[in-house]
mmCIF file of C-alpha atoms in Angstrom:
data_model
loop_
_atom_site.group_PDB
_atom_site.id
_atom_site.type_symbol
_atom_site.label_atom_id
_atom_site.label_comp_id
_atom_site.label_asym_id
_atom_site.label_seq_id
_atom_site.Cartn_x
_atom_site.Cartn_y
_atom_site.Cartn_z
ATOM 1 C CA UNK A 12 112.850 94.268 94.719
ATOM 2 C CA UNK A 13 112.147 93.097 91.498
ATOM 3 C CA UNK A 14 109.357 94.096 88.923
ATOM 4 C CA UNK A 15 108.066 92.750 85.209
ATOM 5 C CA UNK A 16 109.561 94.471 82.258
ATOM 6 C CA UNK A 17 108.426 95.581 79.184
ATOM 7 C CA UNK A 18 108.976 96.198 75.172
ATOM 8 C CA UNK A 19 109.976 99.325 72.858
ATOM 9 C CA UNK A 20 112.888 100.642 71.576
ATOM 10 C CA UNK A 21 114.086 103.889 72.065
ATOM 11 C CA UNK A 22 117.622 105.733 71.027
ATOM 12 C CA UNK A 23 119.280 108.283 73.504
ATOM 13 C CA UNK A 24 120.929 111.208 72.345
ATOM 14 C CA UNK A 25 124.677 110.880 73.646
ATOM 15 C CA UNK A 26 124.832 106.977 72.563
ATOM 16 C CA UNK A 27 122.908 104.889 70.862
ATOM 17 C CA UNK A 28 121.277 102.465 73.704
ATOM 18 C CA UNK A 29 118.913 100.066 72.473
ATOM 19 C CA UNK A 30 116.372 99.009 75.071
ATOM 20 C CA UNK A 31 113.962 97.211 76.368
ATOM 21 C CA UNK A 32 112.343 97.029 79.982
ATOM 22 C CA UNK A 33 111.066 100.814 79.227
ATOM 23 C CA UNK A 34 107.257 100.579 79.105
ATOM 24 C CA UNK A 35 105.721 98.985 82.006
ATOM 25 C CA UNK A 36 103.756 95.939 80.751
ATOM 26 C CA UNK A 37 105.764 93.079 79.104
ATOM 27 C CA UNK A 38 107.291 89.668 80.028
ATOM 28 C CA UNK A 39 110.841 88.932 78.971
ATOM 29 C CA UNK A 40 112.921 91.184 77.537
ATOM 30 C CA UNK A 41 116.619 91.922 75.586
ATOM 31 C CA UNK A 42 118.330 94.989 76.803
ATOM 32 C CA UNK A 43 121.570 96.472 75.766
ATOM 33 C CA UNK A 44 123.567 99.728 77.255
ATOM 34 C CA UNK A 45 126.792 100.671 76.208
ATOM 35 C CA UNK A 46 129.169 100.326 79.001
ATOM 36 C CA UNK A 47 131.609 103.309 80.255
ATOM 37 C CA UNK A 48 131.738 106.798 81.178
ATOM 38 C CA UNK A 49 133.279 109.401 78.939
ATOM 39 C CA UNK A 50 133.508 113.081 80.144
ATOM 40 C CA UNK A 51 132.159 111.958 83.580
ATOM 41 C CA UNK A 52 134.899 113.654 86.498
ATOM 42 C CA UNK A 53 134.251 113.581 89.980
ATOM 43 C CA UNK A 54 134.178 116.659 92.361
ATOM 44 C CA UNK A 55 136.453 116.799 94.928
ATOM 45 C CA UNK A 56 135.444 119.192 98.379
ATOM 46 C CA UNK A 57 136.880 119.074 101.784
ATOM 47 C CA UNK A 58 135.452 116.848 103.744
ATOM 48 C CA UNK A 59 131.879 117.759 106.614
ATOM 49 C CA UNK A 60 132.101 121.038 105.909
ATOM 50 C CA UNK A 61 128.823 123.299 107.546
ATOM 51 C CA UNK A 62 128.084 124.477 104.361
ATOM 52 C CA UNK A 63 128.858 124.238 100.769
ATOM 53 C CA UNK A 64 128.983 126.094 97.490
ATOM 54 C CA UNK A 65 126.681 125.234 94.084
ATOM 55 C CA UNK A 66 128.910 123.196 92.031
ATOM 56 C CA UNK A 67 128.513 122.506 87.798
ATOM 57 C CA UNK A 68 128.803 118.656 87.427
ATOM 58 C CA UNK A 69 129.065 116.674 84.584
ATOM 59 C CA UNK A 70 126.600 114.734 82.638
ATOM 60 C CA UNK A 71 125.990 110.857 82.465
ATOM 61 C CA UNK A 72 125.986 108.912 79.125
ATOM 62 C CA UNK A 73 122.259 109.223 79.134
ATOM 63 C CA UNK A 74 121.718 112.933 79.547
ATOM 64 C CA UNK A 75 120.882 115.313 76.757
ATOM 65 C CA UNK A 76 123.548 117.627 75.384
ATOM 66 C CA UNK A 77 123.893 120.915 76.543
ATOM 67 C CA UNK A 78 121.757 123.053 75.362
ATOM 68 C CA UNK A 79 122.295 126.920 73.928
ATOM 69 C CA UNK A 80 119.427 128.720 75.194
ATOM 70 C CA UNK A 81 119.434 132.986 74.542
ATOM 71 C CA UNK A 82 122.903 132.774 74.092
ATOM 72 C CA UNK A 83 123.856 130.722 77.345
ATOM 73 C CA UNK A 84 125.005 127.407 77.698
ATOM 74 C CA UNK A 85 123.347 125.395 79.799
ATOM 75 C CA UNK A 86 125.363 123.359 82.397
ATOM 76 C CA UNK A 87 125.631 119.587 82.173
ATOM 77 C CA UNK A 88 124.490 117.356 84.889
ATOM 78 C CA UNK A 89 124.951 114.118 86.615
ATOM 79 C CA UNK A 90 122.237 111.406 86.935
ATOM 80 C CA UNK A 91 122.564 107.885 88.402
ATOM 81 C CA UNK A 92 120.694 105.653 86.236
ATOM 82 C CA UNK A 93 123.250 102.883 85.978
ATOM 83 C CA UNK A 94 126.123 101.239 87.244
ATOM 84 C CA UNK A 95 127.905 100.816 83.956
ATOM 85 C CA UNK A 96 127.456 104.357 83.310
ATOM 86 C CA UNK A 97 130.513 104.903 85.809
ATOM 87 C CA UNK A 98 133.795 103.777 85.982
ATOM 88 C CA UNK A 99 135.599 101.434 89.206
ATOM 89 C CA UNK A 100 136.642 103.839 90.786
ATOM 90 C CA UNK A 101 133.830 106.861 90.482
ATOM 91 C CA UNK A 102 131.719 103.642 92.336
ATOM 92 C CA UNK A 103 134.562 103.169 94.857
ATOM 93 C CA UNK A 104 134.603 106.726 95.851
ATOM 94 C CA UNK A 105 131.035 107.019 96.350
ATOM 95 C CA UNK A 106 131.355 103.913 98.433
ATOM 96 C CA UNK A 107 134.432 105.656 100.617
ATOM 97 C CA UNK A 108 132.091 108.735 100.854
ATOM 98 C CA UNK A 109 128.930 106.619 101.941
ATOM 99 C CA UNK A 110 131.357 105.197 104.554
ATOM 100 C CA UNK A 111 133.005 108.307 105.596
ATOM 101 C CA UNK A 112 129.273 110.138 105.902
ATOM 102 C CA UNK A 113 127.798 106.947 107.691
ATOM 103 C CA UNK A 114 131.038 107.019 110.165
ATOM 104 C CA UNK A 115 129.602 110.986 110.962
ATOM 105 C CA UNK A 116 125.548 109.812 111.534
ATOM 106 C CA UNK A 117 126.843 107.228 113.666
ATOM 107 C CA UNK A 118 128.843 109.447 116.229
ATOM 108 C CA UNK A 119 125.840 111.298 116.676
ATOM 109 C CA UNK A 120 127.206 114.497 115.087
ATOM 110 C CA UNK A 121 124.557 116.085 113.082
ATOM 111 C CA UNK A 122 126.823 119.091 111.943
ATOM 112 C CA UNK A 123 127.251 118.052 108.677
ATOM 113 C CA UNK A 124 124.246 119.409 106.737
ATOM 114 C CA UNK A 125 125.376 119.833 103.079
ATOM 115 C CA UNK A 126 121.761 119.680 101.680
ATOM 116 C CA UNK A 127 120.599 122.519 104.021
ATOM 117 C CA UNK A 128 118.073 124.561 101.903
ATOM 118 C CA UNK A 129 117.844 121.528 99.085
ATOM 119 C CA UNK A 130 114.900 119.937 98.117
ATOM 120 C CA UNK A 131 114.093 116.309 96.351
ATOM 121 C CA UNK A 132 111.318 115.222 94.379
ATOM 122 C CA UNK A 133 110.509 111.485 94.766
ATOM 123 C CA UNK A 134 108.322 110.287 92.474
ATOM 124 C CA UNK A 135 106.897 106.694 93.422
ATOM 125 C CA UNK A 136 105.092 105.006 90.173
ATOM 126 C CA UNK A 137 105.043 101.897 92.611
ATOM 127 C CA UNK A 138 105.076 101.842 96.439
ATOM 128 C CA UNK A 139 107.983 100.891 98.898
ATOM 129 C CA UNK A 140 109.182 101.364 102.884
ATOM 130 C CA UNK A 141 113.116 100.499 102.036
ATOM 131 C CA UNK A 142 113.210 103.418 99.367
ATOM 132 C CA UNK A 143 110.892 105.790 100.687
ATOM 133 C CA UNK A 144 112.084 106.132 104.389
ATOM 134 C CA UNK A 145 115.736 105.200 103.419
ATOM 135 C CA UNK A 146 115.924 108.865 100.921
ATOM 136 C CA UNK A 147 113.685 110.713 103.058
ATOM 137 C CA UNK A 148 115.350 110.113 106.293
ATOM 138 C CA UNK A 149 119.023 110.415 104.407
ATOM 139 C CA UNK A 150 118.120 113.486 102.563
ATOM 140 C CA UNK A 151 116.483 115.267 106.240
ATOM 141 C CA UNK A 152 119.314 114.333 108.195
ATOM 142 C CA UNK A 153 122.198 115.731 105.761
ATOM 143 C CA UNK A 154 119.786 119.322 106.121
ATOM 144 C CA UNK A 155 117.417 118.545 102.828
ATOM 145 C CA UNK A 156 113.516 118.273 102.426
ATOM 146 C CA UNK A 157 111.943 115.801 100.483
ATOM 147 C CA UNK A 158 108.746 115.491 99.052
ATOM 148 C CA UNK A 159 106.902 112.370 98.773
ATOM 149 C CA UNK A 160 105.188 112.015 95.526
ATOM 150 C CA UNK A 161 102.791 108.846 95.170
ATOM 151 C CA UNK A 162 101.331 106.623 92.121
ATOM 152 C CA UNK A 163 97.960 108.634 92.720
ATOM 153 C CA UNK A 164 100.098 112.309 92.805
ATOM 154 C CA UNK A 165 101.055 112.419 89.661
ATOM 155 C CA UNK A 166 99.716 109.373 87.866
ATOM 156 C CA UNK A 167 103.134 109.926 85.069
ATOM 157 C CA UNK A 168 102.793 109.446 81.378
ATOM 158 C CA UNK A 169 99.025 108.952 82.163
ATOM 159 C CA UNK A 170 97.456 112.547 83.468
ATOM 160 C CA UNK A 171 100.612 114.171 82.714
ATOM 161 C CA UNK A 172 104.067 113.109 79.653
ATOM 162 C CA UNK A 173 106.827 112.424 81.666
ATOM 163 C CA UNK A 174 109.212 114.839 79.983
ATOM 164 C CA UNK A 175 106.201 117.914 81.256
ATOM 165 C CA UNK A 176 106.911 116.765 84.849
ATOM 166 C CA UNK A 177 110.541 116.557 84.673
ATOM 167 C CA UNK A 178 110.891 119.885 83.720
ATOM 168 C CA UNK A 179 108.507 121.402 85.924
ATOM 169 C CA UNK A 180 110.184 119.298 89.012
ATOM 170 C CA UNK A 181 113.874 120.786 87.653
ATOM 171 C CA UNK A 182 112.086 124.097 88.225
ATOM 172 C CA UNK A 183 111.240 123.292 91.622
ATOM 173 C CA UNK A 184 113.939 120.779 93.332
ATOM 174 C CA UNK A 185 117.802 120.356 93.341
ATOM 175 C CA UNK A 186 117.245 116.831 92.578
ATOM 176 C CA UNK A 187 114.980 113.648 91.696
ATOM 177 C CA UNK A 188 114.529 110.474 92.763
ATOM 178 C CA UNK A 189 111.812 107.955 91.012
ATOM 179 C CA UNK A 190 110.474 104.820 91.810
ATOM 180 C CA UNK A 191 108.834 103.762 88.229
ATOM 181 C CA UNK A 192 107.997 100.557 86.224
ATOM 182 C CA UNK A 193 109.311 101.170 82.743
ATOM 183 C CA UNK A 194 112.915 101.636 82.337
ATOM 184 C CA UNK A 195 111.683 104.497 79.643
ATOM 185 C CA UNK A 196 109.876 106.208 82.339
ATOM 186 C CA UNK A 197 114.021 107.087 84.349
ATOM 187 C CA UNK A 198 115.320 107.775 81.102
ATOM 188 C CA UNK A 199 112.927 110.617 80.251
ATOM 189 C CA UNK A 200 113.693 112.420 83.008
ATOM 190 C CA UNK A 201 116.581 111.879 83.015
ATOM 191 C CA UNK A 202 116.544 113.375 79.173
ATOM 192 C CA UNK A 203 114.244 116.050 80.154
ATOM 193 C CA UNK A 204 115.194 117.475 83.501
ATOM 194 C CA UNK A 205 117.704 120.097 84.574
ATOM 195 C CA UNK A 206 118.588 118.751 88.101
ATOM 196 C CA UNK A 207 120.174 115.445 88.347
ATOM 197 C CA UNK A 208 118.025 112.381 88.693
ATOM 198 C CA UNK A 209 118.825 109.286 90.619
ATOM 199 C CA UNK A 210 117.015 105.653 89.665
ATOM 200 C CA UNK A 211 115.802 104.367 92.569
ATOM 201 C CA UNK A 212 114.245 101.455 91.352
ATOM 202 C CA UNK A 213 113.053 100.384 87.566
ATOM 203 C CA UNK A 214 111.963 97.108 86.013
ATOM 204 C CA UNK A 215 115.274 96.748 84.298
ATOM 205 C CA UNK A 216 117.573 97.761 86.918
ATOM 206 C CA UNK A 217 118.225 98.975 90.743
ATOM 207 C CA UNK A 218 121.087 100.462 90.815
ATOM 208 C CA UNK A 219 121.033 102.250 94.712
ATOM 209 C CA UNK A 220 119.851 98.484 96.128
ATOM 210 C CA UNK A 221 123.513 96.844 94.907
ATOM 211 C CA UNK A 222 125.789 99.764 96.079
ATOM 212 C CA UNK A 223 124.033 99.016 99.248
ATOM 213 C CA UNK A 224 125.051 95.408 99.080
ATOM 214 C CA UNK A 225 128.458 96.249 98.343
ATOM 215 C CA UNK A 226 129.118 98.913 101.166
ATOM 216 C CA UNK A 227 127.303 95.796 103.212
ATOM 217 C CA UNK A 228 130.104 93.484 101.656
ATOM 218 C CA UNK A 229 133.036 96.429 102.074
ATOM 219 C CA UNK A 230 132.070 95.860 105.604
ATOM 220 C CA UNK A 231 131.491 92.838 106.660
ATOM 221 C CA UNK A 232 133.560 90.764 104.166
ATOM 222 C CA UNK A 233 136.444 93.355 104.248
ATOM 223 C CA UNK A 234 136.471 94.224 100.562
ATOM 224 C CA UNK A 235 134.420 94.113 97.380
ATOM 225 C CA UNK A 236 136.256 93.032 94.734
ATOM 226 C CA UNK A 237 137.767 89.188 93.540
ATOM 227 C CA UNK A 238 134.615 88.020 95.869
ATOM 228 C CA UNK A 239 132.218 85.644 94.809
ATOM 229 C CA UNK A 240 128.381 86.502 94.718
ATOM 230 C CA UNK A 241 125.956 83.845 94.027
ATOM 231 C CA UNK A 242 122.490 84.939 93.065
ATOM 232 C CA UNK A 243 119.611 82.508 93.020
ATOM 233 C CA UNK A 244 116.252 83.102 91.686
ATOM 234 C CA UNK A 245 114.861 84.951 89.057
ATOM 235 C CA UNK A 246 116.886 86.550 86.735
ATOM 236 C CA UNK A 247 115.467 90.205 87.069
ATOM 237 C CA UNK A 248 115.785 93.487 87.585
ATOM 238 C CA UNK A 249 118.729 92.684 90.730
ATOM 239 C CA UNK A 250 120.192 90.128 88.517
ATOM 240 C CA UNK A 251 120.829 92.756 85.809
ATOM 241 C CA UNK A 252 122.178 95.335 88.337
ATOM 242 C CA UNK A 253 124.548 92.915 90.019
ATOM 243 C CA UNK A 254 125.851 92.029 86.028
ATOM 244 C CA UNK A 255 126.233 95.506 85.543
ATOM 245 C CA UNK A 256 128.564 96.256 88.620
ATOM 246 C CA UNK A 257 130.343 93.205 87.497
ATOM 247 C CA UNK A 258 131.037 94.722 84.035
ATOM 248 C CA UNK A 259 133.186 97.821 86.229
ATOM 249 C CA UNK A 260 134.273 96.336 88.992
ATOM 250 C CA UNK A 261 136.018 92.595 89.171
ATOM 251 C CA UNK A 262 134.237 89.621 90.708
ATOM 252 C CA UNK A 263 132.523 86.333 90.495
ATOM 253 C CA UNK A 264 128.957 86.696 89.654
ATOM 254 C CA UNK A 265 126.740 83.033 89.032
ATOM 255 C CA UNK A 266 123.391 83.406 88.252
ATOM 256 C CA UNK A 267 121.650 80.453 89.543
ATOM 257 C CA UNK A 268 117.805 80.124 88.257
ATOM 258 C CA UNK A 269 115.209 77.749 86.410
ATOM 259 C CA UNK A 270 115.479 77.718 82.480
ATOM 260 C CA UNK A 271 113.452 80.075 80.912
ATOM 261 C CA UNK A 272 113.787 82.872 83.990
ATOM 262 C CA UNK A 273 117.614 83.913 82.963
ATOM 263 C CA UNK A 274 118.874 87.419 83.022
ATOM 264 C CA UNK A 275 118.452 89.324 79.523
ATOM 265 C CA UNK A 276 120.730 87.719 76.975
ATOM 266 C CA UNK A 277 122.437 91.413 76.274
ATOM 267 C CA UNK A 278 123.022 92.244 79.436
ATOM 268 C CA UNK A 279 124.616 89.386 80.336
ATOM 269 C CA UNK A 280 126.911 89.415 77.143
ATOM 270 C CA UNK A 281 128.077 93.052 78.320
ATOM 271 C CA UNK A 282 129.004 91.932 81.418
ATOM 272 C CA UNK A 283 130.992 89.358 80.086
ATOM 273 C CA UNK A 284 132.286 91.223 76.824
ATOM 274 C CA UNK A 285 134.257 93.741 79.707
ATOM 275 C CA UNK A 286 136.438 91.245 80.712
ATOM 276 C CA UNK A 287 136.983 92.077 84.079
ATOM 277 C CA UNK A 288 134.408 89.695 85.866
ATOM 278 C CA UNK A 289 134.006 85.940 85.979
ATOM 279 C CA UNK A 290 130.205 85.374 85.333
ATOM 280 C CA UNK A 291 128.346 82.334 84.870
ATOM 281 C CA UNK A 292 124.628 81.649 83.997
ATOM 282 C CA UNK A 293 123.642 77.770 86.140
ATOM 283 C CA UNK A 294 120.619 76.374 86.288
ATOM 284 C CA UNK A 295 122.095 73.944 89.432
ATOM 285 C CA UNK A 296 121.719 75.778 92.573
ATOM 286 C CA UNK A 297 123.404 73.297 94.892
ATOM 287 C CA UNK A 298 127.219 73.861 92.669
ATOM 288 C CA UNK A 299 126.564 77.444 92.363
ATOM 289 C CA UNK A 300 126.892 78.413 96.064
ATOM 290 C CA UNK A 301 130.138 76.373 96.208
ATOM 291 C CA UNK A 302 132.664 78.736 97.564
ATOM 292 C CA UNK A 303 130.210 81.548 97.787
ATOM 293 C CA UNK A 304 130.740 84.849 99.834
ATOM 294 C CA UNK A 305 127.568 86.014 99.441
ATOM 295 C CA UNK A 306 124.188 83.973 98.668
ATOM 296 C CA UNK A 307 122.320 86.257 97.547
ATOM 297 C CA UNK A 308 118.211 85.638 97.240
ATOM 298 C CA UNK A 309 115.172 87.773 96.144
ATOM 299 C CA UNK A 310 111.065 87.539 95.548
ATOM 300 C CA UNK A 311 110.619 84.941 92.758
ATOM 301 C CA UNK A 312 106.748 86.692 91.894
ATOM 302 C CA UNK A 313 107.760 90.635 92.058
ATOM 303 C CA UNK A 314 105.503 93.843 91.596
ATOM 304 C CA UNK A 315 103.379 93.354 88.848
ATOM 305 C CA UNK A 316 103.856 89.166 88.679
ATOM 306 C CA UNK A 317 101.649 88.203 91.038
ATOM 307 C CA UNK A 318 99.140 86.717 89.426
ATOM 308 C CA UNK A 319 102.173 84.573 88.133
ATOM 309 C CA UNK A 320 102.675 83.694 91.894
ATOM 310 C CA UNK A 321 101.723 79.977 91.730
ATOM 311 C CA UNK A 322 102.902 79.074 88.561
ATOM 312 C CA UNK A 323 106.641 80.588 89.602
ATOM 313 C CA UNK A 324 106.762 78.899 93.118
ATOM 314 C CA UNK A 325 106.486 75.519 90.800
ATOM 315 C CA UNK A 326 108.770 77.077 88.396
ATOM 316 C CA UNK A 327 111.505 78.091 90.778
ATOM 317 C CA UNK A 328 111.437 74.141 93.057
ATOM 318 C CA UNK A 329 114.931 73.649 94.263
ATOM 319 C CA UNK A 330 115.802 77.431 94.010
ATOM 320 C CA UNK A 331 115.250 78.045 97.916
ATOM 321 C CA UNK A 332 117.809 78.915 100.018
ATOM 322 C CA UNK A 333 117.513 77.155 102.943
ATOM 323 C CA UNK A 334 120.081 75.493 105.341
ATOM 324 C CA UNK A 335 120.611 73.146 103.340
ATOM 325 C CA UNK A 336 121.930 75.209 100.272
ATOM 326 C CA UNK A 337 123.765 77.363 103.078
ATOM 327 C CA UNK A 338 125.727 74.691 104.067
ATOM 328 C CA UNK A 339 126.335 73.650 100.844
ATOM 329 C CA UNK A 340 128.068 77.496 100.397
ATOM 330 C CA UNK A 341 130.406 76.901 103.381
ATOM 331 C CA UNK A 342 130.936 78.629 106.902
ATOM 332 C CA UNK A 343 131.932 81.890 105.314
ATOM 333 C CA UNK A 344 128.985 82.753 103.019
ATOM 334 C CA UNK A 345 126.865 85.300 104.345
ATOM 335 C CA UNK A 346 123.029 85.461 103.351
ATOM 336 C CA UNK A 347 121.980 88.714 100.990
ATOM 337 C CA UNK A 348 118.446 89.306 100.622
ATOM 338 C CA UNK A 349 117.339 93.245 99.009
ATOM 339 C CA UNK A 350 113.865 93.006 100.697
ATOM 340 C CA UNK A 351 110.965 92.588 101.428
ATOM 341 C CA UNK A 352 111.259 88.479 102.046
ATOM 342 C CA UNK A 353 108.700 85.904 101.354
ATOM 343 C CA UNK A 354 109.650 83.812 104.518
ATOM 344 C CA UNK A 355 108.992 79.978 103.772
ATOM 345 C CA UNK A 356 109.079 80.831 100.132
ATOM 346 C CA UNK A 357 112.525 81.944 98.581
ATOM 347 C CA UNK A 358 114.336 81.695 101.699
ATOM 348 C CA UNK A 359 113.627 79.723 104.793
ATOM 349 C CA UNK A 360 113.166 81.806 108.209
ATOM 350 C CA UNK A 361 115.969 80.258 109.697
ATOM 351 C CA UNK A 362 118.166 81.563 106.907
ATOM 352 C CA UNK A 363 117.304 84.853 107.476
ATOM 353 C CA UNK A 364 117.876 84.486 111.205
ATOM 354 C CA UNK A 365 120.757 82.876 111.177
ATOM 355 C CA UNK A 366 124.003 84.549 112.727
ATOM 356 C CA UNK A 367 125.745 84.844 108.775
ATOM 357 C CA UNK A 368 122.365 86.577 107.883
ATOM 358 C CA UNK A 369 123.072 90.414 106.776
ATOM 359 C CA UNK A 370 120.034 91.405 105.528
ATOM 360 C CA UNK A 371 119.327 94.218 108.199
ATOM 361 C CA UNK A 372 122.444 95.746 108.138
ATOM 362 C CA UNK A 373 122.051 95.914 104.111
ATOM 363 C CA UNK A 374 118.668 97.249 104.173
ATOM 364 C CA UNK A 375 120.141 100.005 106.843
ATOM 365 C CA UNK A 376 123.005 100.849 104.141
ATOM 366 C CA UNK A 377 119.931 101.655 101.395
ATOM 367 C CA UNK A 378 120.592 105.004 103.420
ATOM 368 C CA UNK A 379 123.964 105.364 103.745
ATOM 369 C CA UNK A 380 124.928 104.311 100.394
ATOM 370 C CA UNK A 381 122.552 106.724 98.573
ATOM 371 C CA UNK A 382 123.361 109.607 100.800
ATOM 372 C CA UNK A 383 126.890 109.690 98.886
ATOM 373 C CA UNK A 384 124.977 109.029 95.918
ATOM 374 C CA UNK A 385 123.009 112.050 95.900
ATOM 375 C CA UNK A 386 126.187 113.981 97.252
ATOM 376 C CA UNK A 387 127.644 112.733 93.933
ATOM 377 C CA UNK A 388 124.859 114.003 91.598
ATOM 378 C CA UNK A 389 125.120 117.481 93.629
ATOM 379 C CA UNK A 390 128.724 117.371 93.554
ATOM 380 C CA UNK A 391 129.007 117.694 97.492
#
């Protein structure tokens, strides 16, 4: 689900990332991240095992250096902050794991339990069902605990900085997972911590919500890449994270929203400076979905734009997906929606109930796709 962004510019240590989105209280925004992933490798283990050993992974792009503390070096680690910080096929074999680990739940088999005495902080700056049950129930039934941490809990960067929590979390967990407004907010402790941390949700990006949607697309459309996804509405937070998948892995991505609501100018460029993906900015909804495999739709008033609610439903006329606009797509487009749905608003209940509607299946793979994520970051 999308949220409002925010101004300031900050540098990271590794590369020089100029952003924006990172405190929680501004309107439109210009964000930039250097694409690629140098030094990242990915561990390789045998496959369900009951148990496994600790493992030293590799840092992202946004990490910290290693640091020399009393003569020891401390070991790098691996966040997942965002899709451009990983290469096609890193993404690919996290999606293969996801797969392979969802193939295991499914059977009813419950023998695979490679968090067994693990622990996860989630911190939630803003509330949500999809994110909170889907790691919590994911992280229990791979053997882990998690521990819910709420806007009132910890209250971050107000009753206590950021890079203070992070690194008394790292002292207590084997990973975290936050929920947070400003894109800042993921990158400090991501900066700050010793255990790797995984963005679940920020006002520049969602990272875990679109390898959802493509496991969803692996199956149900048969593969991922060379497909066509057509998203219409407002060019947030999913926007960016679909443009940033697109900038690693090949496909079609259109844009389709109002003037004055595209996706942030930088962001956009990347994408299309990486030459791998076709992607188009339209402000006509009706020749976007042309030849569509997935329509994809979200809120057009998020988190924190409420109060904008009436002005954006006159803003965003024409931009709901409805039967029509389905139709329009063609017989094989399925319907994409991250959740939750303003029925009657975005999309039309009929839409969402339709038989090419795979919104339930998607919301289901929140769980399954992040389960390999996390056994990524452990190196499991």
């Amino acid at each position: 689900m999308a949220a409002i962004c925010s101004h300031s510019i900050v540098q990271s240590e590794k590369s020089a990332l100029p952003t924006h989105f990172y405190s929680s209280r501004s309107f439109r925004r210009s964000v930039k991240f250097s694409g690629g992933l140098s030094g990242f490798s990915v561990a390789s283990s045998a496959r369900f095992p009951a148990r496994f050993p600790s493992i030293t992974c590799q840092t992202s792009a946004t990490s910290p250096s290693p640091v020399v503390s009393k003569g020891v070096l401390k070991a790098e680690k691996k966040d997942f902050l965002h899709l451009s910080d990983f290469d096609k096929s890193t993404l690919m074999k996290i999606l293969d794991r996801a797969i392979e680990v969802k193939a295991q739940l499914k059977s009813g088999d419950r023998t695979f339990l490679p968090f067994e005495g693990k622990t996860m902080a989630m911190i939630f700056a803003k509330p949500s069902m999809r994110t909170r049950v889907s790691f919590e129930t994911g992280f229990f039934l791979l053997g882990g605990h998690a521990i819910y941490l709420g806007p009132d809990t910890i209250q971050m960067g107000k009753r206590e900085e950021t890079r203070d929590i992070a690194r008394v979390l790292s002292r207590y967990n084997d990973v975290i997972m936050a929920r947070v407004f400003g894109h800042q907010d993921i990158l400090d402790l991501a900066k700050y911590a010793t255990v790797p941390v995984i963005n679940g949700l920020t006002d520049y990006n969602h990272p875990c919500q679109v390898m959802a949607d493509a496991l969803t697309m692996i199956e149900h459309i048969g593969k991922l890449e060379g497909t066509k996804v057509v998203y219409v509405g407002d060019g947030n937070n999913m926007a960016h994270s679909w443009l940033l998948l697109a900038s690693v892995v090949p496909l079609h991505f259109v844009c389709a929203c109002p003037k004055g609501f595209e996706p942030d100018k930088n962001t956009v460029e990347k994408a299309r400076q990486a030459g791998i993906s076709k992607i188009e900015i339209s402000h006509d909804p009706k020749e976007a979905v042309k030849g569509a495999d997935v329509v994809y739709s979200d809120v057009w008033a998020s988190m924190g734009q409420k109060e904008e609610a009436e002005y954006r439903r006159k803003a965003f006329q024409g931009f709901q997906v409805n039967e029509e606009l389905m139709n329009l797509a063609g017989s094989k487009a399925y319907f994409m929606h991250c959740l939750p749905a303003e029925r009657g608003v975005e999309v039309t209940d009929g839409v969402i109930e339709a038989p090419n509607s795979i919104v339930f299946p998607q919301a289901e793979n929140r769980m399954h796709a992040q389960n390999a994520i996390m056994l990524h970051v452990l190196g499991l």
